[in-house]
């Protein structure tokens, strides 16, 4: 009888511990869900405020507009000639800079919900947990790699943001590897505006990949190394965009997490720009 009572006692203790563990996990999960909704609400509020105070317009080509590394004019089937007909995006940053003096530009990606100002600081960690107004927020914000110089574009300009489940920040970037996104050729374009210039970029590669940092390289020791880098990105693409690349091209990279083990990336090359007056 004594042994049986001991067994029952240990069984009860085990069940109590199990209940405590599950209770803790339940409370923790509810807490995280509440925080998630709170962060989303704060982000939505900031986005609405940003859109109210920011003048954004599409502008037609003018005497300051230049084409970048155009293909042979005889190659009229090259999609490049279709995309350069698109208007550029022009953003007035005066009010945005009052809210955050680290604002560097505005990014808009066709076929996604990405249409935000982006920021830059001295590292690639601060804006993972801070929103546009620099308040703590686990939704983070869209930010430029700290190694990049937005005023003199590097060979690879890199932007990051969280892949939020509600499609905010770079959450909708996960859609670019789906056939319905690819089926619309108007989606193959990125528009960017900074304080000094407006630019248009043509997408040449999109893919999902196990977590790696090999596509966020900024500096290259030679044209040969850069060409190998471009070819690697192009070959990785889920789809063929029929885009030619050379060492003269400058590219932009958008990167986010697809899940805990994979990332999704988009790469586009600069095809048109205009200096602001």
GROMACS .gro file of C-alpha atoms in nm:
model
  277
    1UNK     CA    1   0.000   0.000   0.000
    2UNK     CA    2   0.285   0.234   0.083
    3UNK     CA    3   0.446   0.190  -0.259
    4UNK     CA    4   0.113   0.252  -0.427
    5UNK     CA    5   0.063   0.577  -0.232
    6UNK     CA    6   0.413   0.694  -0.332
    7UNK     CA    7   0.336   0.622  -0.698
    8UNK     CA    8   0.009   0.813  -0.677
    9UNK     CA    9   0.189   1.103  -0.506
   10UNK     CA   10   0.455   1.126  -0.781
   11UNK     CA   11   0.189   1.096  -1.047
   12UNK     CA   12  -0.004   1.386  -0.892
   13UNK     CA   13   0.313   1.595  -0.872
   14UNK     CA   14   0.387   1.524  -1.239
   15UNK     CA   15   0.034   1.618  -1.341
   16UNK     CA   16   0.056   1.942  -1.142
   17UNK     CA   17   0.385   2.031  -1.309
   18UNK     CA   18   0.234   1.952  -1.648
   19UNK     CA   19  -0.064   2.175  -1.577
   20UNK     CA   20   0.170   2.455  -1.463
   21UNK     CA   21   0.381   2.426  -1.780
   22UNK     CA   22   0.077   2.436  -2.009
   23UNK     CA   23  -0.071   2.725  -1.810
   24UNK     CA   24   0.253   2.920  -1.845
   25UNK     CA   25   0.267   2.849  -2.219
   26UNK     CA   26  -0.095   2.957  -2.260
   27UNK     CA   27  -0.041   3.283  -2.070
   28UNK     CA   28   0.281   3.351  -2.261
   29UNK     CA   29   0.110   3.286  -2.596
   30UNK     CA   30  -0.178   3.518  -2.508
   31UNK     CA   31   0.073   3.784  -2.400
   32UNK     CA   32   0.263   3.755  -2.732
   33UNK     CA   33  -0.061   3.775  -2.931
   34UNK     CA   34  -0.162   4.091  -2.743
   35UNK     CA   35   0.180   4.244  -2.811
   36UNK     CA   36   0.156   4.145  -3.178
   37UNK     CA   37  -0.178   4.321  -3.218
   38UNK     CA   38  -0.054   4.623  -3.024
   39UNK     CA   39   0.254   4.650  -3.249
   40UNK     CA   40   0.037   4.619  -3.559
   41UNK     CA   41  -0.198   4.889  -3.435
   42UNK     CA   42   0.094   5.125  -3.371
   43UNK     CA   43   0.240   5.054  -3.716
   44UNK     CA   44  -0.095   5.116  -3.887
   45UNK     CA   45  -0.126   5.445  -3.698
   46UNK     CA   46   0.220   5.556  -3.808
   47UNK     CA   47   0.161   5.454  -4.170
   48UNK     CA   48  -0.162   5.656  -4.177
   49UNK     CA   49   0.014   5.957  -4.029
   50UNK     CA   50   0.303   5.923  -4.277
   51UNK     CA   51   0.062   5.914  -4.571
   52UNK     CA   52  -0.116   6.225  -4.440
   53UNK     CA   53   0.196   6.438  -4.410
   54UNK     CA   54   0.389   6.317  -4.715
   55UNK     CA   55   0.350   6.450  -5.068
   56UNK     CA   56   0.393   6.158  -5.310
   57UNK     CA   57   0.346   6.187  -5.684
   58UNK     CA   58   0.433   6.014  -6.008
   59UNK     CA   59   0.638   6.229  -6.243
   60UNK     CA   60   0.694   6.210  -6.617
   61UNK     CA   61   1.038   6.213  -6.776
   62UNK     CA   62   1.205   6.551  -6.817
   63UNK     CA   63   1.541   6.700  -6.920
   64UNK     CA   64   1.700   6.552  -6.605
   65UNK     CA   65   1.587   6.195  -6.677
   66UNK     CA   66   1.853   5.950  -6.791
   67UNK     CA   67   1.843   5.588  -6.902
   68UNK     CA   68   2.093   5.351  -6.741
   69UNK     CA   69   2.287   5.096  -6.949
   70UNK     CA   70   2.021   5.053  -7.219
   71UNK     CA   71   2.042   4.746  -7.443
   72UNK     CA   72   2.094   4.770  -7.819
   73UNK     CA   73   1.815   4.982  -7.970
   74UNK     CA   74   1.760   4.712  -8.231
   75UNK     CA   75   1.652   4.471  -7.957
   76UNK     CA   76   1.296   4.603  -7.930
   77UNK     CA   77   1.171   4.279  -7.771
   78UNK     CA   78   1.384   4.346  -7.464
   79UNK     CA   79   1.141   4.423  -7.174
   80UNK     CA   80   1.373   4.707  -7.072
   81UNK     CA   81   1.210   4.930  -7.336
   82UNK     CA   82   0.865   4.874  -7.187
   83UNK     CA   83   0.963   4.949  -6.829
   84UNK     CA   84   1.147   5.274  -6.895
   85UNK     CA   85   0.815   5.414  -7.014
   86UNK     CA   86   0.686   5.397  -6.656
   87UNK     CA   87   0.671   5.715  -6.450
   88UNK     CA   88   0.913   5.776  -6.166
   89UNK     CA   89   0.804   5.826  -5.806
   90UNK     CA   90   0.878   6.161  -5.642
   91UNK     CA   91   0.853   6.210  -5.264
   92UNK     CA   92   0.886   6.526  -5.056
   93UNK     CA   93   1.084   6.430  -4.743
   94UNK     CA   94   1.050   6.757  -4.552
   95UNK     CA   95   0.786   6.641  -4.303
   96UNK     CA   96   0.922   6.285  -4.280
   97UNK     CA   97   1.262   6.418  -4.171
   98UNK     CA   98   1.095   6.608  -3.888
   99UNK     CA   99   0.961   6.279  -3.750
  100UNK     CA  100   1.280   6.081  -3.815
  101UNK     CA  101   1.599   6.251  -3.927
  102UNK     CA  102   1.738   5.911  -4.029
  103UNK     CA  103   1.494   5.890  -4.320
  104UNK     CA  104   1.687   5.809  -4.639
  105UNK     CA  105   1.424   5.738  -4.903
  106UNK     CA  106   1.096   5.583  -5.010
  107UNK     CA  107   1.049   5.237  -5.163
  108UNK     CA  108   0.751   5.113  -5.367
  109UNK     CA  109   0.730   4.760  -5.510
  110UNK     CA  110   0.467   4.675  -5.769
  111UNK     CA  111   0.245   4.380  -5.688
  112UNK     CA  112   0.306   4.408  -5.313
  113UNK     CA  113   0.197   4.631  -5.024
  114UNK     CA  114   0.551   4.770  -4.992
  115UNK     CA  115   0.514   5.148  -5.007
  116UNK     CA  116   0.711   5.299  -4.719
  117UNK     CA  117   0.983   5.544  -4.627
  118UNK     CA  118   1.305   5.369  -4.529
  119UNK     CA  119   1.563   5.466  -4.269
  120UNK     CA  120   1.929   5.400  -4.189
  121UNK     CA  121   2.138   5.397  -3.873
  122UNK     CA  122   2.481   5.274  -3.764
  123UNK     CA  123   2.385   4.905  -3.752
  124UNK     CA  124   2.144   4.649  -3.895
  125UNK     CA  125   1.974   4.572  -3.565
  126UNK     CA  126   1.809   4.888  -3.425
  127UNK     CA  127   1.518   4.899  -3.670
  128UNK     CA  128   1.445   4.531  -3.623
  129UNK     CA  129   1.277   4.633  -3.298
  130UNK     CA  130   1.195   5.000  -3.353
  131UNK     CA  131   0.940   5.166  -3.577
  132UNK     CA  132   0.963   5.481  -3.787
  133UNK     CA  133   0.927   5.716  -3.490
  134UNK     CA  134   1.207   5.519  -3.312
  135UNK     CA  135   0.971   5.383  -3.047
  136UNK     CA  136   1.016   5.020  -2.944
  137UNK     CA  137   0.810   4.793  -3.168
  138UNK     CA  138   0.885   4.433  -3.262
  139UNK     CA  139   0.731   4.494  -3.605
  140UNK     CA  140   1.038   4.706  -3.679
  141UNK     CA  141   1.066   4.919  -3.992
  142UNK     CA  142   1.214   4.915  -4.343
  143UNK     CA  143   1.582   5.003  -4.323
  144UNK     CA  144   1.886   5.045  -4.546
  145UNK     CA  145   2.199   4.842  -4.481
  146UNK     CA  146   2.433   5.054  -4.269
  147UNK     CA  147   2.716   4.993  -4.519
  148UNK     CA  148   2.530   5.155  -4.809
  149UNK     CA  149   2.557   5.516  -4.922
  150UNK     CA  150   2.221   5.624  -5.061
  151UNK     CA  151   2.366   5.943  -5.212
  152UNK     CA  152   2.622   5.753  -5.420
  153UNK     CA  153   2.462   5.419  -5.495
  154UNK     CA  154   2.680   5.117  -5.431
  155UNK     CA  155   2.679   4.822  -5.667
  156UNK     CA  156   2.434   4.651  -5.432
  157UNK     CA  157   2.189   4.865  -5.231
  158UNK     CA  158   2.017   4.650  -4.966
  159UNK     CA  159   1.689   4.700  -4.781
  160UNK     CA  160   1.555   4.484  -4.498
  161UNK     CA  161   1.229   4.452  -4.304
  162UNK     CA  162   1.035   4.189  -4.114
  163UNK     CA  163   0.803   3.960  -4.310
  164UNK     CA  164   0.494   4.034  -4.103
  165UNK     CA  165   0.201   3.793  -4.119
  166UNK     CA  166  -0.046   4.078  -4.181
  167UNK     CA  167   0.154   4.176  -4.495
  168UNK     CA  168   0.296   4.497  -4.344
  169UNK     CA  169   0.662   4.586  -4.382
  170UNK     CA  170   0.804   4.315  -4.616
  171UNK     CA  171   0.531   4.063  -4.533
  172UNK     CA  172   0.389   4.075  -4.888
  173UNK     CA  173   0.735   4.005  -5.034
  174UNK     CA  174   0.659   3.638  -4.976
  175UNK     CA  175   0.412   3.658  -5.265
  176UNK     CA  176   0.679   3.725  -5.529
  177UNK     CA  177   0.767   3.357  -5.565
  178UNK     CA  178   0.408   3.269  -5.658
  179UNK     CA  179   0.298   3.228  -6.019
  180UNK     CA  180   0.010   3.477  -5.989
  181UNK     CA  181   0.258   3.753  -5.899
  182UNK     CA  182   0.487   3.653  -6.186
  183UNK     CA  183   0.200   3.636  -6.437
  184UNK     CA  184   0.157   4.016  -6.419
  185UNK     CA  185   0.456   4.174  -6.595
  186UNK     CA  186   0.373   4.515  -6.446
  187UNK     CA  187   0.497   4.372  -6.115
  188UNK     CA  188   0.859   4.352  -6.231
  189UNK     CA  189   0.938   4.707  -6.118
  190UNK     CA  190   1.067   4.884  -5.807
  191UNK     CA  191   1.044   5.261  -5.765
  192UNK     CA  192   1.262   5.451  -5.522
  193UNK     CA  193   1.281   5.817  -5.430
  194UNK     CA  194   1.547   5.987  -5.217
  195UNK     CA  195   1.625   6.348  -5.134
  196UNK     CA  196   1.860   6.372  -5.431
  197UNK     CA  197   1.713   6.150  -5.705
  198UNK     CA  198   1.426   5.933  -5.825
  199UNK     CA  199   1.503   5.589  -5.967
  200UNK     CA  200   1.338   5.298  -6.147
  201UNK     CA  201   1.459   4.939  -6.112
  202UNK     CA  202   1.381   4.629  -6.322
  203UNK     CA  203   1.345   4.298  -6.134
  204UNK     CA  204   1.573   4.017  -6.252
  205UNK     CA  205   1.561   3.762  -5.969
  206UNK     CA  206   1.326   3.644  -5.693
  207UNK     CA  207   1.369   3.335  -5.478
  208UNK     CA  208   1.334   3.160  -5.143
  209UNK     CA  209   1.653   3.022  -4.991
  210UNK     CA  210   1.777   2.865  -4.665
  211UNK     CA  211   1.912   3.140  -4.440
  212UNK     CA  212   2.235   3.279  -4.585
  213UNK     CA  213   2.415   3.612  -4.615
  214UNK     CA  214   2.584   3.551  -4.949
  215UNK     CA  215   2.350   3.783  -5.141
  216UNK     CA  216   2.393   4.089  -4.918
  217UNK     CA  217   2.748   4.167  -5.027
  218UNK     CA  218   2.814   4.538  -5.081
  219UNK     CA  219   3.182   4.563  -5.176
  220UNK     CA  220   3.353   4.377  -5.460
  221UNK     CA  221   3.725   4.355  -5.530
  222UNK     CA  222   3.690   4.339  -5.909
  223UNK     CA  223   3.446   4.346  -6.201
  224UNK     CA  224   3.498   3.972  -6.235
  225UNK     CA  225   3.387   3.910  -5.876
  226UNK     CA  226   3.083   4.134  -5.927
  227UNK     CA  227   2.985   3.957  -6.249
  228UNK     CA  228   3.002   3.620  -6.075
  229UNK     CA  229   2.783   3.762  -5.799
  230UNK     CA  230   2.522   3.887  -6.048
  231UNK     CA  231   2.517   3.555  -6.233
  232UNK     CA  232   2.467   3.369  -5.904
  233UNK     CA  233   2.165   3.583  -5.817
  234UNK     CA  234   2.017   3.548  -6.165
  235UNK     CA  235   2.056   3.167  -6.173
  236UNK     CA  236   1.885   3.139  -5.833
  237UNK     CA  237   1.567   3.303  -5.953
  238UNK     CA  238   1.242   3.108  -5.935
  239UNK     CA  239   1.142   3.270  -6.264
  240UNK     CA  240   1.325   3.388  -6.577
  241UNK     CA  241   1.284   3.764  -6.623
  242UNK     CA  242   1.489   3.784  -6.944
  243UNK     CA  243   1.719   4.055  -6.808
  244UNK     CA  244   2.079   4.109  -6.918
  245UNK     CA  245   2.335   4.207  -6.654
  246UNK     CA  246   2.687   4.349  -6.677
  247UNK     CA  247   2.945   4.487  -6.436
  248UNK     CA  248   2.816   4.837  -6.524
  249UNK     CA  249   2.480   4.767  -6.360
  250UNK     CA  250   2.383   4.872  -6.011
  251UNK     CA  251   2.128   4.661  -5.828
  252UNK     CA  252   1.890   4.682  -5.535
  253UNK     CA  253   1.820   4.389  -5.301
  254UNK     CA  254   1.515   4.342  -5.078
  255UNK     CA  255   1.548   4.076  -4.809
  256UNK     CA  256   1.317   3.934  -4.543
  257UNK     CA  257   1.249   3.614  -4.353
  258UNK     CA  258   1.014   3.363  -4.518
  259UNK     CA  259   1.002   3.152  -4.203
  260UNK     CA  260   1.239   3.057  -3.919
  261UNK     CA  261   1.472   2.875  -4.158
  262UNK     CA  262   1.440   3.049  -4.494
  263UNK     CA  263   1.462   3.394  -4.646
  264UNK     CA  264   1.304   3.545  -4.954
  265UNK     CA  265   1.492   3.793  -5.172
  266UNK     CA  266   1.422   4.022  -5.466
  267UNK     CA  267   1.687   4.177  -5.689
  268UNK     CA  268   1.642   4.449  -5.951
  269UNK     CA  269   1.879   4.655  -6.165
  270UNK     CA  270   1.876   5.032  -6.210
  271UNK     CA  271   1.731   5.131  -6.549
  272UNK     CA  272   1.631   5.498  -6.513
  273UNK     CA  273   1.700   5.791  -6.285
  274UNK     CA  274   1.666   6.164  -6.255
  275UNK     CA  275   1.845   6.408  -6.031
  276UNK     CA  276   1.619   6.629  -5.824
  277UNK     CA  277   1.646   7.003  -5.864
   0.00000   0.00000   0.00000
